[in-house]
Tab-separated table of N, CA and C in Angstrom:
chain	number	residue	atom	x	y	z
S	1	UNK	N	-78.693	60.021	32.582
S	1	UNK	CA	-77.962	59.629	33.758
S	1	UNK	C	-78.835	58.820	34.706
S	2	UNK	N	-79.848	58.216	34.180
S	2	UNK	CA	-80.722	57.417	35.012
S	2	UNK	C	-80.148	56.025	35.183
S	3	UNK	N	-80.735	55.261	36.107
S	3	UNK	CA	-80.324	53.889	36.394
S	3	UNK	C	-78.881	53.800	36.856
S	4	UNK	N	-78.413	54.782	37.543
S	4	UNK	CA	-77.066	54.764	38.099
S	4	UNK	C	-77.184	54.804	39.613
S	5	UNK	N	-76.103	54.500	40.301
S	5	UNK	CA	-76.074	54.482	41.749
S	5	UNK	C	-75.533	55.806	42.260
S	6	UNK	N	-76.159	56.364	43.292
S	6	UNK	CA	-75.681	57.605	43.897
S	6	UNK	C	-74.272	57.387	44.444
S	7	UNK	N	-73.366	58.282	44.130
S	7	UNK	CA	-71.986	58.201	44.605
S	7	UNK	C	-71.959	58.403	46.110
S	8	UNK	N	-71.372	57.478	46.829
S	8	UNK	CA	-71.257	57.556	48.275
S	8	UNK	C	-69.815	57.816	48.649
S	9	UNK	N	-69.622	58.393	49.818
S	9	UNK	CA	-68.260	58.646	50.275
S	9	UNK	C	-67.446	57.356	50.318
S	10	UNK	N	-68.039	56.261	50.737
S	10	UNK	CA	-67.310	54.995	50.810
S	10	UNK	C	-66.856	54.537	49.432
S	11	UNK	N	-67.664	54.776	48.401
S	11	UNK	CA	-67.279	54.414	47.043
S	11	UNK	C	-66.140	55.297	46.551
S	12	UNK	N	-66.214	56.574	46.912
S	12	UNK	CA	-65.127	57.478	46.534
S	12	UNK	C	-63.811	57.023	47.137
S	13	UNK	N	-63.880	56.564	48.379
S	13	UNK	CA	-62.662	56.155	49.061
S	13	UNK	C	-61.958	55.033	48.312
S	14	UNK	N	-62.710	54.151	47.661
S	14	UNK	CA	-62.078	53.070	46.914
S	14	UNK	C	-61.378	53.586	45.667
S	15	UNK	N	-61.765	54.771	45.190
S	15	UNK	CA	-61.123	55.363	44.020
S	15	UNK	C	-59.903	56.198	44.393
S	16	UNK	N	-59.719	56.426	45.685
S	16	UNK	CA	-58.655	57.313	46.155
S	16	UNK	C	-57.606	56.554	46.955
S	17	UNK	N	-56.450	57.139	47.105
S	17	UNK	CA	-55.461	56.620	48.035
S	17	UNK	C	-56.001	56.791	49.441
S	18	UNK	N	-55.423	56.118	50.424
S	18	UNK	CA	-55.955	56.154	51.780
S	18	UNK	C	-55.328	57.240	52.648
S	19	UNK	N	-54.546	58.140	52.077
S	19	UNK	CA	-53.979	59.235	52.856
S	19	UNK	C	-55.092	60.047	53.494
S	20	UNK	N	-54.894	60.490	54.738
S	20	UNK	CA	-55.949	61.160	55.498
S	20	UNK	C	-56.014	62.668	55.302
S	21	UNK	N	-55.214	63.233	54.451
S	21	UNK	CA	-55.301	64.648	54.141
S	21	UNK	C	-56.709	64.973	53.675
S	22	UNK	N	-57.272	66.095	54.078
S	22	UNK	CA	-58.679	66.417	53.838
S	22	UNK	C	-59.092	66.255	52.375
S	23	UNK	N	-58.318	66.748	51.457
S	23	UNK	CA	-58.738	66.707	50.056
S	23	UNK	C	-57.570	66.351	49.139
S	24	UNK	N	-56.889	65.252	49.455
S	24	UNK	CA	-55.779	64.826	48.614
S	24	UNK	C	-56.278	64.573	47.199
S	25	UNK	N	-55.597	65.134	46.247
S	25	UNK	CA	-55.959	64.930	44.842
S	25	UNK	C	-55.265	63.693	44.318
S	26	UNK	N	-56.020	62.894	43.614
S	26	UNK	CA	-55.476	61.715	42.966
S	26	UNK	C	-55.657	61.881	41.464
S	27	UNK	N	-54.562	61.890	40.698
S	27	UNK	CA	-54.712	62.006	39.254
S	27	UNK	C	-55.400	60.748	38.711
S	28	UNK	N	-56.349	60.947	37.843
S	28	UNK	CA	-57.044	59.834	37.207
S	28	UNK	C	-57.251	60.163	35.733
S	29	UNK	N	-57.512	59.161	34.942
S	29	UNK	CA	-57.854	59.378	33.533
S	29	UNK	C	-59.112	58.569	33.266
S	30	UNK	N	-60.238	59.209	33.438
S	30	UNK	CA	-61.535	58.577	33.214
S	30	UNK	C	-62.384	59.528	32.390
S	31	UNK	N	-63.247	58.977	31.599
S	31	UNK	CA	-64.209	59.818	30.904
S	31	UNK	C	-65.498	59.825	31.698
S	32	UNK	N	-66.256	60.887	31.539
S	32	UNK	CA	-67.524	61.031	32.238
S	32	UNK	C	-68.444	61.950	31.471
S	33	UNK	N	-69.553	62.284	32.109
S	33	UNK	CA	-70.518	63.217	31.521
S	33	UNK	C	-70.997	64.178	32.587
S	34	UNK	N	-71.226	65.408	32.161
S	34	UNK	CA	-71.812	66.429	33.013
S	34	UNK	C	-73.188	66.775	32.467
S	35	UNK	N	-74.171	66.835	33.345
S	35	UNK	CA	-75.510	67.275	32.966
S	35	UNK	C	-75.807	68.544	33.749
S	36	UNK	N	-76.547	69.461	33.137
S	36	UNK	CA	-76.857	70.743	33.773
S	36	UNK	C	-78.090	71.319	33.109
S	37	UNK	N	-78.797	72.177	33.815
S	37	UNK	CA	-79.851	72.943	33.187
S	37	UNK	C	-81.275	72.561	33.508
S	38	UNK	N	-81.526	71.708	34.476
S	38	UNK	CA	-82.899	71.461	34.917
S	38	UNK	C	-83.718	70.579	33.997
S	39	UNK	N	-84.925	71.076	33.623
S	39	UNK	CA	-85.886	70.260	32.890
S	39	UNK	C	-85.421	69.838	31.501
S	40	UNK	N	-84.682	70.684	30.835
S	40	UNK	CA	-84.123	70.323	29.529
S	40	UNK	C	-82.604	70.392	29.645
S	41	UNK	N	-82.011	69.374	30.256
S	41	UNK	CA	-80.587	69.466	30.584
S	41	UNK	C	-79.687	69.426	29.361
S	42	UNK	N	-78.585	70.128	29.510
S	42	UNK	CA	-77.500	69.985	28.557
S	42	UNK	C	-76.602	68.878	29.064
S	43	UNK	N	-75.980	68.168	28.171
S	43	UNK	CA	-75.050	67.109	28.552
S	43	UNK	C	-73.783	67.303	27.747
S	44	UNK	N	-72.648	67.239	28.440
S	44	UNK	CA	-71.364	67.388	27.775
S	44	UNK	C	-70.417	66.324	28.330
S	45	UNK	N	-69.627	65.745	27.442
S	45	UNK	CA	-68.623	64.779	27.874
S	45	UNK	C	-67.458	65.489	28.537
S	46	UNK	N	-66.744	64.746	29.383
S	46	UNK	CA	-65.599	65.343	30.068
S	46	UNK	C	-64.551	64.282	30.362
S	47	UNK	N	-63.357	64.744	30.638
S	47	UNK	CA	-62.241	63.908	31.077
S	47	UNK	C	-62.011	64.226	32.543
S	48	UNK	N	-62.043	63.221	33.407
S	48	UNK	CA	-61.752	63.410	34.823
S	48	UNK	C	-60.235	63.480	34.948
S	49	UNK	N	-59.733	64.564	35.506
S	49	UNK	CA	-58.291	64.766	35.625
S	49	UNK	C	-57.771	64.468	37.019
S	50	UNK	N	-58.467	64.970	38.036
S	50	UNK	CA	-58.102	64.763	39.442
S	50	UNK	C	-59.364	64.441	40.207
S	51	UNK	N	-59.207	63.621	41.248
S	51	UNK	CA	-60.332	63.225	42.079
S	51	UNK	C	-59.914	63.291	43.529
S	52	UNK	N	-60.797	63.802	44.382
S	52	UNK	CA	-60.546	63.816	45.817
S	52	UNK	C	-61.839	63.423	46.530
S	53	UNK	N	-61.794	63.332	47.829
S	53	UNK	CA	-62.993	63.017	48.610
S	53	UNK	C	-64.042	64.106	48.474
S	54	UNK	N	-63.615	65.312	48.199
S	54	UNK	CA	-64.548	66.439	48.199
S	54	UNK	C	-64.909	66.955	46.810
S	55	UNK	N	-64.179	66.533	45.784
S	55	UNK	CA	-64.491	67.070	44.472
S	55	UNK	C	-63.672	66.463	43.361
S	56	UNK	N	-63.742	67.131	42.227
S	56	UNK	CA	-63.131	66.607	41.012
S	56	UNK	C	-62.711	67.768	40.117
S	57	UNK	N	-61.644	67.554	39.356
S	57	UNK	CA	-61.237	68.514	38.324
S	57	UNK	C	-61.461	67.829	36.991
S	58	UNK	N	-62.187	68.511	36.100
S	58	UNK	CA	-62.516	67.921	34.807
S	58	UNK	C	-62.131	68.865	33.679
S	59	UNK	N	-61.958	68.286	32.508
S	59	UNK	CA	-61.796	69.065	31.274
S	59	UNK	C	-62.973	68.688	30.389
S	60	UNK	N	-63.776	69.680	30.017
S	60	UNK	CA	-64.950	69.405	29.192
S	60	UNK	C	-64.546	69.251	27.726
S	61	UNK	N	-65.342	68.480	26.992
S	61	UNK	CA	-65.089	68.273	25.567
S	61	UNK	C	-65.738	69.362	24.724
S	62	UNK	N	-66.432	70.295	25.380
S	62	UNK	CA	-67.055	71.431	24.687
S	62	UNK	C	-66.968	72.644	25.602
S	63	UNK	N	-66.977	73.821	25.030
S	63	UNK	CA	-66.952	75.054	25.814
S	63	UNK	C	-68.336	75.329	26.386
S	64	UNK	N	-68.401	75.665	27.650
S	64	UNK	CA	-69.652	76.024	28.303
S	64	UNK	C	-69.654	77.532	28.540
S	65	UNK	N	-70.607	78.219	27.959
S	65	UNK	CA	-70.682	79.672	28.114
S	65	UNK	C	-72.145	80.095	28.179
S	66	UNK	N	-72.617	80.469	29.346
S	66	UNK	CA	-71.897	80.578	30.617
S	66	UNK	C	-71.737	79.209	31.273
S	67	UNK	N	-70.819	79.140	32.224
S	67	UNK	CA	-70.601	77.902	32.973
S	67	UNK	C	-71.657	77.840	34.077
S	68	UNK	N	-72.464	76.771	34.114
S	68	UNK	CA	-73.493	76.647	35.151
S	68	UNK	C	-72.888	76.504	36.546
S	69	UNK	N	-73.694	76.791	37.573
S	69	UNK	CA	-73.232	76.656	38.956
S	69	UNK	C	-73.371	75.224	39.463
S	70	UNK	N	-74.395	74.503	38.999
S	70	UNK	CA	-74.659	73.146	39.491
S	70	UNK	C	-74.642	72.139	38.355
S	71	UNK	N	-74.156	70.941	38.662
S	71	UNK	CA	-74.046	69.860	37.691
S	71	UNK	C	-74.455	68.543	38.336
S	72	UNK	N	-74.788	67.584	37.498
S	72	UNK	CA	-74.759	66.172	37.867
S	72	UNK	C	-73.585	65.616	37.094
S	73	UNK	N	-72.739	64.860	37.764
S	73	UNK	CA	-71.570	64.285	37.106
S	73	UNK	C	-71.670	62.772	37.170
S	74	UNK	N	-71.360	62.133	36.058
S	74	UNK	CA	-71.397	60.672	35.974
S	74	UNK	C	-70.041	60.166	35.506
S	75	UNK	N	-69.496	59.212	36.239
S	75	UNK	CA	-68.273	58.527	35.835
S	75	UNK	C	-68.182	57.227	36.626
S	76	UNK	N	-67.533	56.248	36.077
S	76	UNK	CA	-67.370	54.943	36.732
S	76	UNK	C	-68.718	54.341	37.142
S	77	UNK	N	-69.758	54.541	36.338
S	77	UNK	CA	-71.094	53.993	36.593
S	77	UNK	C	-71.758	54.497	37.873
S	78	UNK	N	-71.327	55.636	38.386
S	78	UNK	CA	-71.988	56.285	39.516
S	78	UNK	C	-72.199	57.752	39.164
S	79	UNK	N	-73.036	58.429	39.915
S	79	UNK	CA	-73.225	59.851	39.678
S	79	UNK	C	-73.306	60.593	40.993
S	80	UNK	N	-73.080	61.888	40.915
S	80	UNK	CA	-73.172	62.763	42.081
S	80	UNK	C	-73.579	64.153	41.627
S	81	UNK	N	-74.180	64.884	42.537
S	81	UNK	CA	-74.419	66.295	42.281
S	81	UNK	C	-73.157	67.052	42.665
S	82	UNK	N	-72.915	68.165	41.983
S	82	UNK	CA	-71.700	68.931	42.233
S	82	UNK	C	-71.956	70.411	42.000
S	83	UNK	N	-71.149	71.229	42.658
S	83	UNK	CA	-71.220	72.689	42.539
S	83	UNK	C	-69.899	73.194	41.973
S	84	UNK	N	-69.984	74.152	41.086
S	84	UNK	CA	-68.798	74.772	40.501
S	84	UNK	C	-68.044	75.556	41.567
S	85	UNK	N	-66.746	75.321	41.680
S	85	UNK	CA	-65.892	76.090	42.587
S	85	UNK	C	-64.991	77.040	41.800
S	86	UNK	N	-64.559	76.626	40.596
S	86	UNK	CA	-63.740	77.484	39.748
S	86	UNK	C	-63.800	76.960	38.313
S	87	UNK	N	-63.443	77.828	37.380
S	87	UNK	CA	-63.329	77.409	35.986
S	87	UNK	C	-62.229	78.214	35.305
S	88	UNK	N	-61.551	77.567	34.385
S	88	UNK	CA	-60.522	78.227	33.583
S	88	UNK	C	-60.498	77.517	32.243
S	89	UNK	N	-60.852	78.244	31.190
S	89	UNK	CA	-60.968	77.670	29.857
S	89	UNK	C	-61.955	76.501	29.915
S	90	UNK	N	-61.524	75.304	29.545
S	90	UNK	CA	-62.424	74.152	29.563
S	90	UNK	C	-62.197	73.255	30.770
S	91	UNK	N	-61.458	73.744	31.760
S	91	UNK	CA	-61.275	72.993	33.003
S	91	UNK	C	-62.178	73.556	34.085
S	92	UNK	N	-62.775	72.639	34.857
S	92	UNK	CA	-63.686	73.019	35.935
S	92	UNK	C	-63.271	72.317	37.214
S	93	UNK	N	-63.370	73.014	38.324
S	93	UNK	CA	-63.221	72.413	39.644
S	93	UNK	C	-64.620	72.298	40.241
S	94	UNK	N	-65.027	71.075	40.541
S	94	UNK	CA	-66.367	70.820	41.065
S	94	UNK	C	-66.285	70.207	42.454
S	95	UNK	N	-67.141	70.678	43.346
S	95	UNK	CA	-67.235	70.154	44.707
S	95	UNK	C	-68.464	69.253	44.785
S	96	UNK	N	-68.272	68.016	45.284
S	96	UNK	CA	-69.397	67.107	45.427
S	96	UNK	C	-70.393	67.634	46.437
S	97	UNK	N	-71.666	67.413	46.209
S	97	UNK	CA	-72.729	67.763	47.141
S	97	UNK	C	-73.262	66.450	47.703
S	98	UNK	N	-73.021	66.211	48.989
S	98	UNK	CA	-73.507	65.008	49.647
S	98	UNK	C	-74.752	65.350	50.447
S	99	UNK	N	-75.741	64.509	50.352
S	99	UNK	CA	-76.987	64.723	51.111
S	99	UNK	C	-76.838	64.272	52.542
C-alpha cells in the first residue's frame, strides 16, 4: 500500500453526495484492499459496499478470524487508517481515522 495518497476529507467528499447528514451512506461498487497486522501485515481483497464521510462497509474476499481492530484500507488509489466498528460474517463496518 505504498506510494499512495493519504485519504483526505475533501477527497472523500468528491466520492459522496453533498447531503449534509453526518454520515450519509452512499452505495458504491469498488474493489479495495485491507492490510492489518503490523510488521508482517496480512492483506485481503474487499468489495466496498457503502461509503460515508466517517467510514465504509466492506465485504472481504476471505474470512478473517479473528477480525483485527485496526486496518489500512486502500481503494480508488488512496488509503486511510480505519478502526473496526462491527463485523458480521465477511462484512465489516470500518470508521476512518483522521489525523
